[in-house]
PDB file of C-alpha atoms in Angstrom:
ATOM      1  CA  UNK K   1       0.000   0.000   0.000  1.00  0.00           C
ATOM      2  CA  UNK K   2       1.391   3.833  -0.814  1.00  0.00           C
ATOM      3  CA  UNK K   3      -0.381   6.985   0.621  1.00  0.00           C
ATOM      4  CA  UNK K   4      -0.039  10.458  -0.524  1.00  0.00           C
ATOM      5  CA  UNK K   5      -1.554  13.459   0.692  1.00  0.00           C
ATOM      6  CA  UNK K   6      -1.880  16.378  -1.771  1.00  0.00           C
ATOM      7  CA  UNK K   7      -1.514  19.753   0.049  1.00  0.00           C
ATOM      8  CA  UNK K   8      -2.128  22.566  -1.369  1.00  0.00           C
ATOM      9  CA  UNK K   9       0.587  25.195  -0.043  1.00  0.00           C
ATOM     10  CA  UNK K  10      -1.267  28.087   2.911  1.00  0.00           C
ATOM     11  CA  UNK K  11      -2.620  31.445   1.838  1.00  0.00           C
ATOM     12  CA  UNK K  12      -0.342  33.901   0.682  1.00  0.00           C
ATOM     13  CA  UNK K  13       0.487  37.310   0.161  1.00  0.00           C
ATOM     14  CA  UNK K  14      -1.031  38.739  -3.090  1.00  0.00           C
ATOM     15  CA  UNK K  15       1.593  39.323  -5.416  1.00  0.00           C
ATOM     16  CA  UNK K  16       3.950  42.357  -5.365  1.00  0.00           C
ATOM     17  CA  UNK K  17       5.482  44.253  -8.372  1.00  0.00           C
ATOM     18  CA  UNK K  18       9.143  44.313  -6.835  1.00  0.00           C
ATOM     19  CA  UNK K  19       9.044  40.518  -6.036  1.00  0.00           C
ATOM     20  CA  UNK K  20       8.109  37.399  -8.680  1.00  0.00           C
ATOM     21  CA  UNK K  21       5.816  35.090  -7.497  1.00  0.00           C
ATOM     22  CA  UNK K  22       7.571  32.569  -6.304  1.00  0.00           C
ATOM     23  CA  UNK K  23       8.479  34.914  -3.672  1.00  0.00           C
ATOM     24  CA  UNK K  24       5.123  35.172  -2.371  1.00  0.00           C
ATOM     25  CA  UNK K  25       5.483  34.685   1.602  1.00  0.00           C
ATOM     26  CA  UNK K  26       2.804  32.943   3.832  1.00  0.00           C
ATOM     27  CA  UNK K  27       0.411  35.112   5.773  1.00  0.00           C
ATOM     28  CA  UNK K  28       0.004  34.826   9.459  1.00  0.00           C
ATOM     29  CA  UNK K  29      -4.056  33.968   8.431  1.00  0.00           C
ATOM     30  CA  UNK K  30      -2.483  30.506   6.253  1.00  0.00           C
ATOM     31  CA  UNK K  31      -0.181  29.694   9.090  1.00  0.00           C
ATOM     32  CA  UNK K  32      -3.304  29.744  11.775  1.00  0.00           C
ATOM     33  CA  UNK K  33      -5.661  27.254   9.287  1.00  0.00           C
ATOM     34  CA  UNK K  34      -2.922  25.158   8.481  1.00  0.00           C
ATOM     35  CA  UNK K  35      -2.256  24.506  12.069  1.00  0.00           C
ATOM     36  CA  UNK K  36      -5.865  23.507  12.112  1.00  0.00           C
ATOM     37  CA  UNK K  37      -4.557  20.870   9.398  1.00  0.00           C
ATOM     38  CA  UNK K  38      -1.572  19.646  11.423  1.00  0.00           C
ATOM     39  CA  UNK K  39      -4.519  18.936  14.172  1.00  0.00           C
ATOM     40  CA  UNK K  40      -6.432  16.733  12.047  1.00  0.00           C
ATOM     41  CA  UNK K  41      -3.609  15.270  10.105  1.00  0.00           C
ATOM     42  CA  UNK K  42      -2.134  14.227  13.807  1.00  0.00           C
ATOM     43  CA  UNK K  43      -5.399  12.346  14.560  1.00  0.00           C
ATOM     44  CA  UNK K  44      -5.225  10.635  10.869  1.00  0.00           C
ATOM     45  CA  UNK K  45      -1.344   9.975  10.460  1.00  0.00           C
ATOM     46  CA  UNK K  46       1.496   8.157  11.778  1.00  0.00           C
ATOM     47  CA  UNK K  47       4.207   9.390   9.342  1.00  0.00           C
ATOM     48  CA  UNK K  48       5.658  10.835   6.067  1.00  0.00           C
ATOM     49  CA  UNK K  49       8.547   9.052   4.240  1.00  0.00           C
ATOM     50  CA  UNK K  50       9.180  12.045   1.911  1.00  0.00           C
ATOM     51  CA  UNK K  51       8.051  15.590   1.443  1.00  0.00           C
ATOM     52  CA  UNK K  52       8.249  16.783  -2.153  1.00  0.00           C
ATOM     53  CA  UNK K  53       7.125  20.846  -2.534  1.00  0.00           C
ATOM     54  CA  UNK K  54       7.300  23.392  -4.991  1.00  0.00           C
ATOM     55  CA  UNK K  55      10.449  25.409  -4.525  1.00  0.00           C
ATOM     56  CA  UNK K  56       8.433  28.970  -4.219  1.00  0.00           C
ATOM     57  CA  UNK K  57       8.681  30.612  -0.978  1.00  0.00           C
ATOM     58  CA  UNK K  58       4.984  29.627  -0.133  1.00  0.00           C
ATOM     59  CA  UNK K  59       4.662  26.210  -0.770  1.00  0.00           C
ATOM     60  CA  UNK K  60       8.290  25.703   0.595  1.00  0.00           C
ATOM     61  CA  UNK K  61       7.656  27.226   3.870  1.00  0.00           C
ATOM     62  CA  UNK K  62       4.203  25.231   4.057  1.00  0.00           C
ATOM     63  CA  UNK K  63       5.869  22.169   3.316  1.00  0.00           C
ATOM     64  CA  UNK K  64       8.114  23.206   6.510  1.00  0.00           C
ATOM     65  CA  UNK K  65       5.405  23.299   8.676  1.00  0.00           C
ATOM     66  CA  UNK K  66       3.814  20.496   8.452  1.00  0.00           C
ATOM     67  CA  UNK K  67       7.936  18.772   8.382  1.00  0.00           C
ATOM     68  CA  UNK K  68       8.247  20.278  11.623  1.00  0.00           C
ATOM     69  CA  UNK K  69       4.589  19.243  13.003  1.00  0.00           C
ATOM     70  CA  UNK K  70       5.151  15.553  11.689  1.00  0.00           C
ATOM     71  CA  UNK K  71       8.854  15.081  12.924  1.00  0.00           C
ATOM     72  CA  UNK K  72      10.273  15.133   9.289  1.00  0.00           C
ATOM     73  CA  UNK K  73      13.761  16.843   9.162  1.00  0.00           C
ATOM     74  CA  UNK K  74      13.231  19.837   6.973  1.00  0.00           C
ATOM     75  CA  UNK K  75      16.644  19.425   5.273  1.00  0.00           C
ATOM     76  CA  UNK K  76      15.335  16.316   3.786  1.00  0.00           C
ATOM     77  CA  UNK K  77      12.858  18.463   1.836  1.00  0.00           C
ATOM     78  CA  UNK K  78      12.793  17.482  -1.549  1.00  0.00           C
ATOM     79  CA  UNK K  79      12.351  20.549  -3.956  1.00  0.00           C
ATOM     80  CA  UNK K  80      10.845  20.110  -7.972  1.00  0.00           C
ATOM     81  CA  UNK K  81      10.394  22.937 -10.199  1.00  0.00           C
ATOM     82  CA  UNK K  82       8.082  20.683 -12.062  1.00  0.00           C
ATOM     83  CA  UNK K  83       5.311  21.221  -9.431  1.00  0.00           C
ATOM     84  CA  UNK K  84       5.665  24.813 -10.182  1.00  0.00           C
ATOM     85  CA  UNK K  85       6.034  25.308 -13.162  1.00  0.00           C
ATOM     86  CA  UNK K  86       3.857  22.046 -14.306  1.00  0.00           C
ATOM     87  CA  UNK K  87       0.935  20.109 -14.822  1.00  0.00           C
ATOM     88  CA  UNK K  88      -1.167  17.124 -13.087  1.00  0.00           C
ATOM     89  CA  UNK K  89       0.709  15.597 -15.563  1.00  0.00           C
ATOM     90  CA  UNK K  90       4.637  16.307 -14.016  1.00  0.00           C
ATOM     91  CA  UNK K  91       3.226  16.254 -10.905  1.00  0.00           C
ATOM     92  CA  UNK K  92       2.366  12.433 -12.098  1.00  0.00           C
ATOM     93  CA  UNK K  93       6.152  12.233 -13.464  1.00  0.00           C
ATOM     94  CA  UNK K  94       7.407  13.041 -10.148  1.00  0.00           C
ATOM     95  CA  UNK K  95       6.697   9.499  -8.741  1.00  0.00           C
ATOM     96  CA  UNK K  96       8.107   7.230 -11.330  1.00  0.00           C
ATOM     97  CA  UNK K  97      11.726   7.842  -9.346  1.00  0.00           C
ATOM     98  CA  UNK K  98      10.521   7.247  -5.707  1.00  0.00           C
ATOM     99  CA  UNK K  99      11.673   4.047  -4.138  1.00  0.00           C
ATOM    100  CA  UNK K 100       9.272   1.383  -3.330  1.00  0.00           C
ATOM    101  CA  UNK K 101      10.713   1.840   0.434  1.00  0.00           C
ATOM    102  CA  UNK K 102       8.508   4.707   0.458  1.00  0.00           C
ATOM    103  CA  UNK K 103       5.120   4.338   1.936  1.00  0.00           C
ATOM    104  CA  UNK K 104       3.564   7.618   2.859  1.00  0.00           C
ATOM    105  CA  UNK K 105       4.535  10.643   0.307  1.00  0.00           C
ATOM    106  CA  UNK K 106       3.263  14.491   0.450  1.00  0.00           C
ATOM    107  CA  UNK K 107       3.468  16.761  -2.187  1.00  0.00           C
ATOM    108  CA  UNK K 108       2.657  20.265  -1.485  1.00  0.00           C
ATOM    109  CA  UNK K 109       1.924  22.315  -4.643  1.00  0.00           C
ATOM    110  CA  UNK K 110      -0.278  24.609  -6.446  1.00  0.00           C
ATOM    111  CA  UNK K 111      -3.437  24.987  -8.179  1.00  0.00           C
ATOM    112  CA  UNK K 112      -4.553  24.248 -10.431  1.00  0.00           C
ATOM    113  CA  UNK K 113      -2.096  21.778 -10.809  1.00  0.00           C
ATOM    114  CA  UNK K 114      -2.195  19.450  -7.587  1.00  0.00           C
ATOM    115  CA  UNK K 115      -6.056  19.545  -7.902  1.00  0.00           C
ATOM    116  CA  UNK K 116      -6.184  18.466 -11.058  1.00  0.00           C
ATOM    117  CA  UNK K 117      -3.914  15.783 -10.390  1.00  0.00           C
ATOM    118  CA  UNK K 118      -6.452  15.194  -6.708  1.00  0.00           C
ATOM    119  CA  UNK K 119      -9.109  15.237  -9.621  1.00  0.00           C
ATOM    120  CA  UNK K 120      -7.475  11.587 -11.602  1.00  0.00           C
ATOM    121  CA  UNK K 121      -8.355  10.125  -8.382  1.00  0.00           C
ATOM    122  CA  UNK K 122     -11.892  11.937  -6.854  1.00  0.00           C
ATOM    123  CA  UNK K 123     -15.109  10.321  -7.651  1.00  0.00           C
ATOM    124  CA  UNK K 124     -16.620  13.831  -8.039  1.00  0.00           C
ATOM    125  CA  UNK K 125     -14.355  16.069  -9.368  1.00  0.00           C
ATOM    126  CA  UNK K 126     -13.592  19.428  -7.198  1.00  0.00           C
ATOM    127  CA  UNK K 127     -13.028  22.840  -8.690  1.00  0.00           C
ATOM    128  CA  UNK K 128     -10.660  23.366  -6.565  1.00  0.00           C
ATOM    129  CA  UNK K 129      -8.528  22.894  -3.882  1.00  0.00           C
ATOM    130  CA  UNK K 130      -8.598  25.942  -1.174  1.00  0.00           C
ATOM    131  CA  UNK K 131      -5.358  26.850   0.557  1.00  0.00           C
ATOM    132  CA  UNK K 132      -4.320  24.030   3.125  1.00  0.00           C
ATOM    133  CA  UNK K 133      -6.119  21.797   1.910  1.00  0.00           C
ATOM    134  CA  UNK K 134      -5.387  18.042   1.591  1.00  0.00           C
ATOM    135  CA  UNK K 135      -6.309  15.209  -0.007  1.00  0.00           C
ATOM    136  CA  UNK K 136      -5.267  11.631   0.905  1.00  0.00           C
ATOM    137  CA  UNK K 137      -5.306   8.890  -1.493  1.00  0.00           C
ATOM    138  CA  UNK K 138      -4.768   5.563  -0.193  1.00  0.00           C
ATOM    139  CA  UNK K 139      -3.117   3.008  -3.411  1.00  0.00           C
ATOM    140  CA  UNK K 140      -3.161  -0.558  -3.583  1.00  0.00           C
ATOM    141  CA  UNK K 141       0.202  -1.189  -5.260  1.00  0.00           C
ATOM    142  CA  UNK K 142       3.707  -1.916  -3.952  1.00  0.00           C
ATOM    143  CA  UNK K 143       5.327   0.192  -6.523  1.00  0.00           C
ATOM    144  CA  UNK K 144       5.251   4.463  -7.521  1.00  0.00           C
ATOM    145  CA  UNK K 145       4.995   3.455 -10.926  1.00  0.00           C
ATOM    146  CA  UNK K 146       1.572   2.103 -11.373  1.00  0.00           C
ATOM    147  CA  UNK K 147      -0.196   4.584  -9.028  1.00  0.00           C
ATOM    148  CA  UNK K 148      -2.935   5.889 -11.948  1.00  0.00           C
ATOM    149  CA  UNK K 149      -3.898   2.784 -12.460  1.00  0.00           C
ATOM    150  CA  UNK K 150      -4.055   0.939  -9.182  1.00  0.00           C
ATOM    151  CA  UNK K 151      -7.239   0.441  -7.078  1.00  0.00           C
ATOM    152  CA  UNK K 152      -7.405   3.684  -5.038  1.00  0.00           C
ATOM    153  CA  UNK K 153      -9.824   4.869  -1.862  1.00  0.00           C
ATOM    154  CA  UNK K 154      -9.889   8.333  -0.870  1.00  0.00           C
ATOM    155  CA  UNK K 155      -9.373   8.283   2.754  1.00  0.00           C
ATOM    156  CA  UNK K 156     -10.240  12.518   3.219  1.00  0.00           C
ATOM    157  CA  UNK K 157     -10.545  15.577   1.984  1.00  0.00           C
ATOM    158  CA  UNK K 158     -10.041  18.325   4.545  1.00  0.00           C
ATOM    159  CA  UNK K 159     -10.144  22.022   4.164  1.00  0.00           C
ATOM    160  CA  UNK K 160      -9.498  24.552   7.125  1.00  0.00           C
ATOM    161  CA  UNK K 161     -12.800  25.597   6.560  1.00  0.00           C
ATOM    162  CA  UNK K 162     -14.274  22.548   7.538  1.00  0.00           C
ATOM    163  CA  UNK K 163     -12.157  22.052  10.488  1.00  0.00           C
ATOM    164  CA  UNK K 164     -13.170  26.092  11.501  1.00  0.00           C
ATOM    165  CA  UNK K 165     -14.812  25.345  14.933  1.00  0.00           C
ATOM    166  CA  UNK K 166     -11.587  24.045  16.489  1.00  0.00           C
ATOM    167  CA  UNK K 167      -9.328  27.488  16.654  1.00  0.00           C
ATOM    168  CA  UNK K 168     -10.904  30.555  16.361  1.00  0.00           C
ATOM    169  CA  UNK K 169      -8.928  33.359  13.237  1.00  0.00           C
TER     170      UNK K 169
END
């Protein structure tokens, strides 16, 4: 069995004319509802083998938080340009290289890439994934490669809006 969780990175600052976007920072507001995430995801996980983000500033640092909440060592990070600059389809190409010593995997990303790519899997489609959200797929395979077509369940999808009632913004 593999598991990933899709995460899509925390809200960020808008963009600014003096900095590209892949400078955008986290606001204090993303930060607050993804610790609302870490809560759930601590009542729903026991670990994460590897953490593959986006290298811009906001998925990166999002991706850090949640390291940091699930006692993965940040250095161990694993950065691809591909889930920036990409597709569902390179976020797909990003697993073909993972070893089969890998059991639980999260990618944190952007839309609408990593919801289209939630999308392959979903029953009913979403139009979106909102910041800090996750999806967890669930695979019945032994090996990366054969993920899109192996029997999958979808064991959540959480937002911070529908976890609101447990910490007040």
């Amino acid at each position: 069995m593999k598991t990933i969780y899709l995460v899509r990175h925390a809200k960020a600052a808008l963009g600014n004319p003096n900095n590209s976007d892949m400078e955008r920072p986290l606001l204090e507001k993303g930060l607050k509802r993804t610790k609302r995430i870490i809560d759930f995801l601590h009542s729903k996980m026991t670990s994460v083998d590897l953490i593959i983000s986006s290298p811009a500033i906001r998925a990166l640092e999002t991706a850090k938080v949640l390291a940091y909440a699930l006692n993965y060592p940040i250095e161990e990070i694993k950065q691809e340009r591909a889930i920036y600059f990409g597709d569902a389809d390179k976020i797909g190409d990003q697993f073909y290289d993972i070893s089969p010593s890998i059991n639980y995997l999260m990618v944190v990303g952007h839309n609408p890439a990593i919801t289209n790519f939630a999308n392959m899997f979903l029953t009913q489609p979403i139009d979106y994934l909102p910041t800090s959200g996750v999806v967890c797929i669930e695979l019945d395979t032994d090996s990366w490669d054969h993920i899109l077509t192996a029997k999958h369940t979808i064991k959540f999808l959480v937002t911070p809006k529908m976890l609101k009632n447990h910490i007040e913004e």
